[in-house]
Coordinates of C-alpha atoms in Angstrom, one line a residue:
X1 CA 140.0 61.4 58.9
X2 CA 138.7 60.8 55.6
X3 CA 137.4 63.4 53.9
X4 CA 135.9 64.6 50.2
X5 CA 139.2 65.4 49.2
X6 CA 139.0 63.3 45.6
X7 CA 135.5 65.0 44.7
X8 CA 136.6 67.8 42.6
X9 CA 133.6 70.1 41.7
X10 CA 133.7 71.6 38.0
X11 CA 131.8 75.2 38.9
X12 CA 132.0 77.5 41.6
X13 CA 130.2 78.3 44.6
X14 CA 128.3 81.3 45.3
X15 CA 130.3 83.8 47.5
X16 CA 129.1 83.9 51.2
X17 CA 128.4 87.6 52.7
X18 CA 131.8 89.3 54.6
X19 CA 130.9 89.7 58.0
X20 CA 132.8 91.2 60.8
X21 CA 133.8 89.1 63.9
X22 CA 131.8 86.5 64.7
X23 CA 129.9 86.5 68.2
X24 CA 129.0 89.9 68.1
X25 CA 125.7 91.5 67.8
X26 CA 124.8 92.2 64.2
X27 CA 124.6 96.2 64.0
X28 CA 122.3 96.2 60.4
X29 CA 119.5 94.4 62.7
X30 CA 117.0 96.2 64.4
X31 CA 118.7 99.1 66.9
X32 CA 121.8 97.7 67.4
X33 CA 121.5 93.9 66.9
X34 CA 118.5 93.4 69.0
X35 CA 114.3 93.5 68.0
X36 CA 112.3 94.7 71.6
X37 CA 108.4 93.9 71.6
X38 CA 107.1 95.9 74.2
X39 CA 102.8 95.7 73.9
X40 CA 101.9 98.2 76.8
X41 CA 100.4 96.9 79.6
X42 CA 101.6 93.2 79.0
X43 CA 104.1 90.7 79.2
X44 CA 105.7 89.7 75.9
X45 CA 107.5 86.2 75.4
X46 CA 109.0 85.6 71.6
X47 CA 109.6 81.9 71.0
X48 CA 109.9 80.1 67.8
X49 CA 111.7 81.5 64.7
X50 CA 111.4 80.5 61.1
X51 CA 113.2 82.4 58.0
X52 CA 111.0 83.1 55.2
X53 CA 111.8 82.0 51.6
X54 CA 111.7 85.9 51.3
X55 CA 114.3 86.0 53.6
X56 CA 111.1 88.2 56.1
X57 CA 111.4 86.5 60.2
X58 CA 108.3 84.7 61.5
X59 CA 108.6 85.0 65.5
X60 CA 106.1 82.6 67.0
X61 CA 105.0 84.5 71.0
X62 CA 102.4 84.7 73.7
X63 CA 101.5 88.4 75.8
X64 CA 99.9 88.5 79.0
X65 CA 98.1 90.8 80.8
X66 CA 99.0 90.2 84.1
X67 CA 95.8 88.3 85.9
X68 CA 93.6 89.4 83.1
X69 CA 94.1 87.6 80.3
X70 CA 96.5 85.5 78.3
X71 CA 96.8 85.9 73.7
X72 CA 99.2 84.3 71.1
X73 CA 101.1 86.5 69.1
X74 CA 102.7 85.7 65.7
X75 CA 105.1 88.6 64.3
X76 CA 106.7 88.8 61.4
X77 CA 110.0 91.4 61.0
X78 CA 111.5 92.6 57.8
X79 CA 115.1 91.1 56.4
X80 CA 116.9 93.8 58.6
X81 CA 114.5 93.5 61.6
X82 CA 111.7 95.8 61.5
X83 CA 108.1 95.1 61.9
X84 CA 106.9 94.1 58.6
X85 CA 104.1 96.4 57.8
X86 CA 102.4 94.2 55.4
X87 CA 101.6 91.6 57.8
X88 CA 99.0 91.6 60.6
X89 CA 98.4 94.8 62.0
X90 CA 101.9 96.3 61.6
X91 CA 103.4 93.2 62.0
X92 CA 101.9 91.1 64.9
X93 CA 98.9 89.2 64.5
X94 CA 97.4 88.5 67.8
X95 CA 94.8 86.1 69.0
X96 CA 92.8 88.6 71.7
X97 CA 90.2 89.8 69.2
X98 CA 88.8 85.7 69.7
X99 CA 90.3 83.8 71.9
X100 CA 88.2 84.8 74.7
X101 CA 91.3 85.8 76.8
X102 CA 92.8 82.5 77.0
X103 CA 95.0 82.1 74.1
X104 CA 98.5 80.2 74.3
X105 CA 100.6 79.7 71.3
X106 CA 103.0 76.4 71.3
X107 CA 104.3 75.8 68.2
X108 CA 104.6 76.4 64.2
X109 CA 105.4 76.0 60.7
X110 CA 105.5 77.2 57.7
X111 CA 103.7 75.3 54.4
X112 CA 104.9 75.3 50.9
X113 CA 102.3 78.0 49.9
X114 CA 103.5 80.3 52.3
X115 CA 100.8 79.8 54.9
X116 CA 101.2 79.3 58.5
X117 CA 100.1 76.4 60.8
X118 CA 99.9 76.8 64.6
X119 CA 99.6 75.1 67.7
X120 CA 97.2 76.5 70.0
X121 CA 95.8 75.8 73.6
X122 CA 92.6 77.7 75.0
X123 CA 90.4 80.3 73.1
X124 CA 86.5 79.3 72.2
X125 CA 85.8 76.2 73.5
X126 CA 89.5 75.0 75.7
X127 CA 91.4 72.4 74.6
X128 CA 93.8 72.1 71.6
X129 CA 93.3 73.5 68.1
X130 CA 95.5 73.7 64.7
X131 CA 95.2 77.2 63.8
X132 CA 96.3 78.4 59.7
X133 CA 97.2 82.2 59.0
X134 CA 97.5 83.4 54.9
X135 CA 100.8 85.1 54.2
X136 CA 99.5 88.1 55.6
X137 CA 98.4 87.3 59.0
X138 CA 94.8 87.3 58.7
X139 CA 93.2 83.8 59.7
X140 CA 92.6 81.3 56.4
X141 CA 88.5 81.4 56.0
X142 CA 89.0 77.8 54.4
X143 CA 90.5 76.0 57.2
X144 CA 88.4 74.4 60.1
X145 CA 86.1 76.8 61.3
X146 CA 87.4 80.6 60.4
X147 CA 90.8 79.2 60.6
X148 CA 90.5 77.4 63.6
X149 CA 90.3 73.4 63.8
X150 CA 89.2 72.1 67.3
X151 CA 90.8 69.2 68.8
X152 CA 88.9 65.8 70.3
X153 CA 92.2 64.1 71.3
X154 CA 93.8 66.3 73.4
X155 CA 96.8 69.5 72.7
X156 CA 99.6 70.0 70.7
X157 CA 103.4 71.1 72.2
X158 CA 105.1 70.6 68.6
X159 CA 104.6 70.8 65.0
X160 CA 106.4 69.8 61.8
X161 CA 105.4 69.5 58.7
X162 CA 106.9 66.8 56.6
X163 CA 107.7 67.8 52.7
X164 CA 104.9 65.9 51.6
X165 CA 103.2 68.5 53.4
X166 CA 102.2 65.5 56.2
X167 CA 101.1 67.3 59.5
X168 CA 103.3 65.7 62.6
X169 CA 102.7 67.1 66.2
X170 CA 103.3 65.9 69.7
X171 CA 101.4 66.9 73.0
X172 CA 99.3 65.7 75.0
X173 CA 95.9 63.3 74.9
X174 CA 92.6 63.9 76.8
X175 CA 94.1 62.2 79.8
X176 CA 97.2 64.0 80.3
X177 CA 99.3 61.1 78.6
X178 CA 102.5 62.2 75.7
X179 CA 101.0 61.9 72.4
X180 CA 102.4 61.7 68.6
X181 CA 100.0 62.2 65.8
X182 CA 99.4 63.2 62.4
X183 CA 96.8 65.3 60.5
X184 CA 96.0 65.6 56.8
X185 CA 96.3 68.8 54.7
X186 CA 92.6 70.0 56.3
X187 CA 93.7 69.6 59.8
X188 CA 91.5 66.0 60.3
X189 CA 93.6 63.2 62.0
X190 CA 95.1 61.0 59.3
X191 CA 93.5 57.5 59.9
X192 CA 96.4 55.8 58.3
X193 CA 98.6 56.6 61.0
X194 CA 99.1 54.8 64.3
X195 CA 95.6 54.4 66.4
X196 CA 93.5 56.8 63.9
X197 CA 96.0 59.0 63.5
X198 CA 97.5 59.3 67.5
X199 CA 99.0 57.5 69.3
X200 CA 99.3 58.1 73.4
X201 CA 101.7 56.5 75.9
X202 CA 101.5 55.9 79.3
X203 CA 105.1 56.1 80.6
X204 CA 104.6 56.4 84.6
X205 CA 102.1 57.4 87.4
X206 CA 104.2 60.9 86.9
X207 CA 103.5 64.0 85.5
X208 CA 104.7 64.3 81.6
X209 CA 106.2 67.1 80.2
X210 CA 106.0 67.6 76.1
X211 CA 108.6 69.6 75.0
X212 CA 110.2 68.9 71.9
X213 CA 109.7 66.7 68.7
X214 CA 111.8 65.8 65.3
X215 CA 110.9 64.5 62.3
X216 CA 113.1 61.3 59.8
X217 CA 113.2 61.3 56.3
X218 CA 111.2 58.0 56.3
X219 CA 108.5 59.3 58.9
X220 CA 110.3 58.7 62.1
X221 CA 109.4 60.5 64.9
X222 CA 111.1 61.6 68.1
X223 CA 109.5 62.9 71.3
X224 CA 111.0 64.4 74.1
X225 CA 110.4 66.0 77.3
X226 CA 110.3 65.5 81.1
X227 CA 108.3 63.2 83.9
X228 CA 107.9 64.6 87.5
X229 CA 107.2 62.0 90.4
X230 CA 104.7 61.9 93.4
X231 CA 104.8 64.8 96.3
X232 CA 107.0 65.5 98.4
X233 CA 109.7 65.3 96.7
X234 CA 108.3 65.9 93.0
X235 CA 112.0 64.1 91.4
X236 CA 112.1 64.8 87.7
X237 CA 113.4 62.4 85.2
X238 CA 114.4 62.9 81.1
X239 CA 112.9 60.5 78.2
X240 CA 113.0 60.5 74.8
X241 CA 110.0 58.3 72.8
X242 CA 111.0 57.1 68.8
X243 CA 108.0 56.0 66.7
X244 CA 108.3 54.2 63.8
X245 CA 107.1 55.9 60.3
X246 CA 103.6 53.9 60.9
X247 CA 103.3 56.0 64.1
X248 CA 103.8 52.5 66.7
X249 CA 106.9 52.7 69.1
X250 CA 109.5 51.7 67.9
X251 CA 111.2 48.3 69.1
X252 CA 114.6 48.9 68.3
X253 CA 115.0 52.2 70.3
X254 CA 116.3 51.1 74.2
X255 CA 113.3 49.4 75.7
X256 CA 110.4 49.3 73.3
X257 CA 110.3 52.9 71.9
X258 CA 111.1 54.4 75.4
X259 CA 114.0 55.6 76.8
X260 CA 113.6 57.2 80.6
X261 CA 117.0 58.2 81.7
X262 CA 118.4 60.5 85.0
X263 CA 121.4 63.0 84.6
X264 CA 121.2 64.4 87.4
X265 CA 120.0 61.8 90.3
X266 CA 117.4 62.9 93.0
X267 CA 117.0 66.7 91.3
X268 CA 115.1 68.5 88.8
X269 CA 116.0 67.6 84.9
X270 CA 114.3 67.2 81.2
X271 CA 114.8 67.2 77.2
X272 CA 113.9 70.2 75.4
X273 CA 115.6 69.1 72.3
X274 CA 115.8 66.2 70.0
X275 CA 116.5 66.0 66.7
X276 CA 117.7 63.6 63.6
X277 CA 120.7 64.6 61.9
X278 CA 120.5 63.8 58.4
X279 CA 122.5 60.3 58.2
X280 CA 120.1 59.1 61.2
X281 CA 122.2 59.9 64.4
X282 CA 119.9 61.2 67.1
X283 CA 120.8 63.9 69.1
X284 CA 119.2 64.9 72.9
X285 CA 119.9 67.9 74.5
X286 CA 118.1 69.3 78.2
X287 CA 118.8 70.3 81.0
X288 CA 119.7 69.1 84.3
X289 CA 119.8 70.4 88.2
X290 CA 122.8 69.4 90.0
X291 CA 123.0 68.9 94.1
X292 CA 125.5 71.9 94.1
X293 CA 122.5 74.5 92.7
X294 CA 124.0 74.6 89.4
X295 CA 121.8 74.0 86.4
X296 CA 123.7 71.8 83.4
X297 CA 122.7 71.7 79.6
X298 CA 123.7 68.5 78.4
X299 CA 123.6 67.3 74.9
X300 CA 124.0 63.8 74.2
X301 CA 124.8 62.5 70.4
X302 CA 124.0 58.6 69.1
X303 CA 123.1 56.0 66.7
X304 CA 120.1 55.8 64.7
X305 CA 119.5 53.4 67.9
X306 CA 120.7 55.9 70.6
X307 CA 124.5 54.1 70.7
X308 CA 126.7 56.6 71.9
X309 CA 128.8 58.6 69.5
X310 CA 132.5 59.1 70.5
X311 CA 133.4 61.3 68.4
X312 CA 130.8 64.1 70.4
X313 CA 133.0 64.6 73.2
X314 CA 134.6 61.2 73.3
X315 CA 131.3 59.1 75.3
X316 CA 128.6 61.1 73.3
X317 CA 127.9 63.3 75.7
X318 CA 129.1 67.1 76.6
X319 CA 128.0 69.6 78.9
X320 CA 127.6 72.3 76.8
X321 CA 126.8 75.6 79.2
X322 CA 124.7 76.2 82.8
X323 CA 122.0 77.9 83.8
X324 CA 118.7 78.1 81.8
X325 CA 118.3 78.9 78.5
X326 CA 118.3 76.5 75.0
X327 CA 120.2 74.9 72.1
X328 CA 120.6 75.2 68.2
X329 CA 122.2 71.6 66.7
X330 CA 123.4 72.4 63.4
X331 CA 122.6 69.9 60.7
X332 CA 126.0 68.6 61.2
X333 CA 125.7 67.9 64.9
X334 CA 127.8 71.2 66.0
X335 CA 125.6 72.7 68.2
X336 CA 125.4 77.0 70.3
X337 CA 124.2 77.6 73.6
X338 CA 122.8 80.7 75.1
X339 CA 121.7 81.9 78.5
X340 CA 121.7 84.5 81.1
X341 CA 124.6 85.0 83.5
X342 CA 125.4 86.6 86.6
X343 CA 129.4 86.1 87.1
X344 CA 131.3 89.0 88.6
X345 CA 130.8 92.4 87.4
X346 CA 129.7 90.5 84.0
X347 CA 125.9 90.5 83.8
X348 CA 124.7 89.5 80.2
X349 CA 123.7 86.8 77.6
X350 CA 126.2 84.0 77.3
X351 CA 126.5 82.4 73.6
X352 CA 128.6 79.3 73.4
X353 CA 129.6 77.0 70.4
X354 CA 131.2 74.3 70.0
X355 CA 132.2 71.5 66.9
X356 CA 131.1 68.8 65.7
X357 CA 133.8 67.0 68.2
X358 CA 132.0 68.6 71.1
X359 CA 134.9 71.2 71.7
X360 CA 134.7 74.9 71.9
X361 CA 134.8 76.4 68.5
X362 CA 137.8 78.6 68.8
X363 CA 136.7 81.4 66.0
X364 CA 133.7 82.0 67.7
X365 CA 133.9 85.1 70.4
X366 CA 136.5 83.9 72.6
X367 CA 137.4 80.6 72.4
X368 CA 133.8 79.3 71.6
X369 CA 131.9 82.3 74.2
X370 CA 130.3 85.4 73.5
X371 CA 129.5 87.5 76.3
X372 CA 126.5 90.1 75.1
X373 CA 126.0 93.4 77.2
X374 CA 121.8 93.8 78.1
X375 CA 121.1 97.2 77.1
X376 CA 119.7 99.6 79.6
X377 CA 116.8 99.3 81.0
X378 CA 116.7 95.9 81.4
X379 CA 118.5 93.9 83.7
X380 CA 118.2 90.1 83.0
X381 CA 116.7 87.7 80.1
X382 CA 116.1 84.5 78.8
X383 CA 117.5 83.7 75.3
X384 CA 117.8 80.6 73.3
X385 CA 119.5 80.4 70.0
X386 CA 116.8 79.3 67.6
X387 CA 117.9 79.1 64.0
X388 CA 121.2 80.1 61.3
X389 CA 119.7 82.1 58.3
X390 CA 121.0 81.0 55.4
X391 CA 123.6 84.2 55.7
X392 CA 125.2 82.1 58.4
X393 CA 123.6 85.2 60.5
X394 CA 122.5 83.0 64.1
X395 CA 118.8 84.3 65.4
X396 CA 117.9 84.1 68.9
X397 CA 114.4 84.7 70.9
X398 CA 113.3 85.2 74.2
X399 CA 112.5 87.8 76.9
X400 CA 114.0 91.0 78.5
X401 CA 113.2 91.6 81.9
X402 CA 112.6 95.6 83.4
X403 CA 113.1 96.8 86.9
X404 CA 110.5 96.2 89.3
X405 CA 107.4 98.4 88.8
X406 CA 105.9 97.3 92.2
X407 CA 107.5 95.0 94.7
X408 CA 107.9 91.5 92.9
X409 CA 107.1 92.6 89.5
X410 CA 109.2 93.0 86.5
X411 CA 107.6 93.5 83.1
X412 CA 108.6 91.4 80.5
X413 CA 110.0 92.1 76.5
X414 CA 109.7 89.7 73.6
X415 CA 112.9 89.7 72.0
X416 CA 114.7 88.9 68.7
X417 CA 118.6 89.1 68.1
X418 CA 120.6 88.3 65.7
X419 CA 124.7 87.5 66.1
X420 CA 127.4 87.4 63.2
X421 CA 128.5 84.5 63.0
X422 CA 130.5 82.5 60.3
X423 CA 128.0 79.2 60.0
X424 CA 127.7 77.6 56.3
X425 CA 124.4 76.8 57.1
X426 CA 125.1 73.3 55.0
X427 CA 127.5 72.6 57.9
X428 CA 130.6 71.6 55.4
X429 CA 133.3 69.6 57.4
X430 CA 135.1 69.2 54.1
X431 CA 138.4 70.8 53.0
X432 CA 137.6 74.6 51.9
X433 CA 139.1 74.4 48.7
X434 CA 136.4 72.2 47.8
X435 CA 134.3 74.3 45.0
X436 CA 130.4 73.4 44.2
X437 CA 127.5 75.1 42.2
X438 CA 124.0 74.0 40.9
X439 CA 123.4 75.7 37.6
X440 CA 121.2 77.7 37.0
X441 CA 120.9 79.1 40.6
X442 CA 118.7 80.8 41.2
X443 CA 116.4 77.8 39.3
X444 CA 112.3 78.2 39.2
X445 CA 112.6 74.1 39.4
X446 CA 115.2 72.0 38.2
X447 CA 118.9 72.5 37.8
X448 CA 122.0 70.8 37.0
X449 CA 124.7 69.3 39.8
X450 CA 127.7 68.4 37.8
X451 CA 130.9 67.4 39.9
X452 CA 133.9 64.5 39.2
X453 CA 135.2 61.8 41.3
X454 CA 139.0 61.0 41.0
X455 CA 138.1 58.2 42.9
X456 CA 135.4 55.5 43.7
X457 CA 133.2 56.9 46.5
X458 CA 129.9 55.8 48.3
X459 CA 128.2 59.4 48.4
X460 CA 124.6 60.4 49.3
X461 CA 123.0 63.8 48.4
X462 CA 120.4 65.8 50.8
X463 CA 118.2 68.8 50.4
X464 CA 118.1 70.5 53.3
X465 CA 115.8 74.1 53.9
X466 CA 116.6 77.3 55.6
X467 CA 115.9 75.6 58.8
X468 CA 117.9 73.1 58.9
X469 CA 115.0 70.7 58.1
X470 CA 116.1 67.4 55.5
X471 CA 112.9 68.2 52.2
X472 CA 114.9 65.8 49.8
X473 CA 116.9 63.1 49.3
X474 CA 118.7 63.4 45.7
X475 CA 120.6 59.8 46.1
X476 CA 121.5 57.6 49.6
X477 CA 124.2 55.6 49.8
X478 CA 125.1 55.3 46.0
X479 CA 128.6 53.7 45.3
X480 CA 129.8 56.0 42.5
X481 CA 132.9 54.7 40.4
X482 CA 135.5 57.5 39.4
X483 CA 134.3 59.7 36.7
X484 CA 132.0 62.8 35.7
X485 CA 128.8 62.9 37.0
X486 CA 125.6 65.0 36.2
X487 CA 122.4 64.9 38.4
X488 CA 118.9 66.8 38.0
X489 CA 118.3 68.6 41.0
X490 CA 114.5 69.1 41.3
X491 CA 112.8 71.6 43.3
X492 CA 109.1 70.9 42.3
X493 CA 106.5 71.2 45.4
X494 CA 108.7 73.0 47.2
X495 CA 108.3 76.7 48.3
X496 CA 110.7 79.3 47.6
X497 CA 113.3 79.6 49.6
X498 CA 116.6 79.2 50.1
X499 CA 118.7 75.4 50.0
X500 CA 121.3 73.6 50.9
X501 CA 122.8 70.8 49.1
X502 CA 124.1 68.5 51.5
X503 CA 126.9 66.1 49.9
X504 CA 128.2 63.1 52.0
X505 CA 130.9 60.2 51.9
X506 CA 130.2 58.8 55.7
X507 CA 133.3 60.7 56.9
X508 CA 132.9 64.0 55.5
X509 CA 130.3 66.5 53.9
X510 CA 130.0 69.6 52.1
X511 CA 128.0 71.9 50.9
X512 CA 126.3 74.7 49.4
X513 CA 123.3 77.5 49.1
X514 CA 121.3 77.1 46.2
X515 CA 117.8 79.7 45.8
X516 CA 114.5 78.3 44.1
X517 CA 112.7 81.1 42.6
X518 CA 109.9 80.9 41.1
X519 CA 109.0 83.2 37.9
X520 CA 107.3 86.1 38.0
X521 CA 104.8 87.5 35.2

């Protein structure tokens, strides 16, 4: 396999932290490796996670009181996973003080200036609604009304926010059809964009799911979730939508835009996950109910145009764990499971990983699993591995369940862990002797990548964020002869945060951490 063997590097790269064997819980987080939310009196459920430039943990939630009312809940924790004071009121901002008892949070992201933008159903009024918190979790005064921007097209499942600080979301229109659109900076549709800035499509006479959504570099977008048939059999089947960067579906993506596919026939199945990888390759991952009561997660790599890619698993697709739960795919295409598991005497939270080839990654726990105990009280979860901080550290959400209170009824405990793990969140596949800086790093803007080719190479350089997300392309596709090179990396209009530079030949990568840091008076 080729790799960047001939690209020697001049500097050095900056040292990753040690860390103890990977799988386990992280003991410096929270009590022992795991963040509890218990609001008395209701149901927690901690979803989304984003990493702060600051390094500070946004967990996007909802709480319940049981068959009283329902209210979103964004939290933020501290670095070592403690309730940040400084945000909300000691740490969670909650929407029950106005959202009339019918508040559901979907979806978020962070913008540049370190604001917040959410995806809301219910409150004042029903429907959908953007909804933009400051850095400290109040609401922003300037945005929409009080914070709030109602919806006349319908409700948003997913957000993203492009680098040009472009609004993407997907949900659903006024008539229950799958719907991609995209908002300007103020949270009104962007007219430029497909049918006044939506577009909806009508797959089946079938119930559609929204459940997941990815942003390209040029303004692609991907759209994923599930379509349930007529009573009395209620058959579910997976599809995937790809629109183009003008917001049409795409014509080159299976048949016209839309892909409706079956992995497991005449049962329950869906996509909760789809995603670009940064040289275009699309990757699909959900979940699918077999005859024999067993629930798969599948995930399925391709082409830019969905081809199958043999080198995930040898047909491009690989079933990567059972039962319910959710999947992290690394910027590379490596990708962990997690879920909850009943098997023997061993009751806990299975973690899986596997490499970029689709096998199990044998440094990982044991050989690719990580079995994690629950902690008394509680006796079962859900858990989904959500996002590596740029540590390598690997953060999942979800819910603790309690022992019944009453017949039926087990209360329910937003949760945040956080496993040790040895991820370079720039995914390098190249050899490790391979040695790369930008100078100066930290940089308030700009800084210097200097590296030398002993060969000619065709090489394209990425800026990826914390996240995973691609912010900026340095150079696609350039064929560089052999020699020194020197590039201006530019940070301008982006937050501060943490980086990856993300360096590619086609058959291998590297890469490396770099910090924007903006100064201080």
């Amino acid at each position: 396999m080729k790799h960047l063997s001939a690209l020697l590097i001049l500097l050095t790269v900056l040292p990753w932290a040690a860390h103890a064997q990977s799988g386990e819980l992280d003991p410096d987080f929270a009590t022992d490796g795991r963040f509890v939310l218990d609001i008395p009196g209701s149901n927690t459920y901690l979803g989304p996670v984003i990493v702060q430039p600051d390094d500070r943990i946004l967990v996007l939630g909802n709480s319940e009181v049981p068959g009283i009312s329902n209210s979103g809940l964004l939290v933020r924790l501290m670095p070592d996973g403690t309730l940040d004071p400084l945000f909300g009121e000691g740490g969670v901002a909650s929407t029950a003080e106005w959202d009339e008892g019918d508040g559901q949070f979907w979806a978020m992201d962070l913008l540049s200036d370190g604001s917040i933008l959410v995806a809301m159903s219910g409150g004042p009024g029903g429907g959908g609604k953007l909804v933009k918190y400051l850095g400290d979790g109040t609401l922003d005064a300037g945005f929409g009304i009080g914070g709030v921007v109602q919806l006349a097209n319908g409700s948003i499942r997913c957000l993203s926010i492009a680098s040009n600080g472009a609004i993407y979301a997907a949900g659903y229109s006024l008539s229950g059809l799958s719907m991609v659109a995209r908002f300007l900076a103020d949270g009104t549709p962007d007219d430029t964009y497909a049918n006044s800035g939506f577009n909806a499509v009508d797959l089946t006479d079938g119930n559609q799911s929204v459940s997941c959504m990815d942003v390209f570099s040029d303004g692609s977008v991907l759209v994923g979730g599930s379509i349930t048939g007529p009573a009395p059999d209620f058959v579910s089947d997976c599809y995937v939508l790809r629109f183009d960067p003008e917001g049409a579906l795409d014509p080159d993506f299976h048949d016209a835009g839309i892909h409706i596919f079956s992995m497991a026939p005449d049962d329950g199945e869906g996509v909760n996950l789809v995603k670009f990888l940064a040289d275009g390759r699309t990757v699909i991952a959900g979940y699918a109910h077999q005859p024999n009561f067993v629930t798969e997660t599948f995930v399925l790599r391709g082409s830019f145009t969905d081809e199958p890619d043999p080198t995930w698993g040898g047909d491009g697709s690989v079933v990567v764990g059972h039962g319910s739960g959710g999947v992290y795919i690394a910027p590379d295409g490596s990708c962990m499971h997690g879920t909850f598991t009943y098997s023997g005497l061993d009751v806990g939270i299975v973690v899986q990983k596997y490499l970029t080839s689709g096998t199990p990654d044998a440094s990982f726990g044991s050989n690719g699993l990580s079995l994690i105990p629950i902690p008394a009280p509680y006796i079962s979860a859900i858990v989904s591995p959500k996002v590596v901080q740029p540590n390598g550290m690997l953060l999942l959400s979800g819910t603790f369940y309690g022992p019944e209170t009453e017949p039926g009824v087990n209360p329910q405990y937003g949760m945040v862990m956080r496993l040790i793990n040895d991820f370079n969140t720039g995914m390098a596949d190249a050899p490790m002797d391979l040695r790369a800086v930008v100078y100066p790093n930290p940089t308030t803007e700009r800084a210097e990548f200097t590296f030398e080719l002993e060969k000619e190479e065709r090489l394209t350089a990425e800026i990826h964020d914390a996240q995973g997300k691609l912010v900026r392309t340095l150079f696609a596709g350039r064929l560089c002869p052999a020699g020194p090179y020197r590039e201006t990396v530019d940070l301008g209009g982006l937050c501060d945060s943490h980086y990856n530079l993300l360096l590619s030949n086609g058959a291998g990568r590297t890469s490396f951490q770099l910090t924007k840091a903006s100064a201080r008076p």
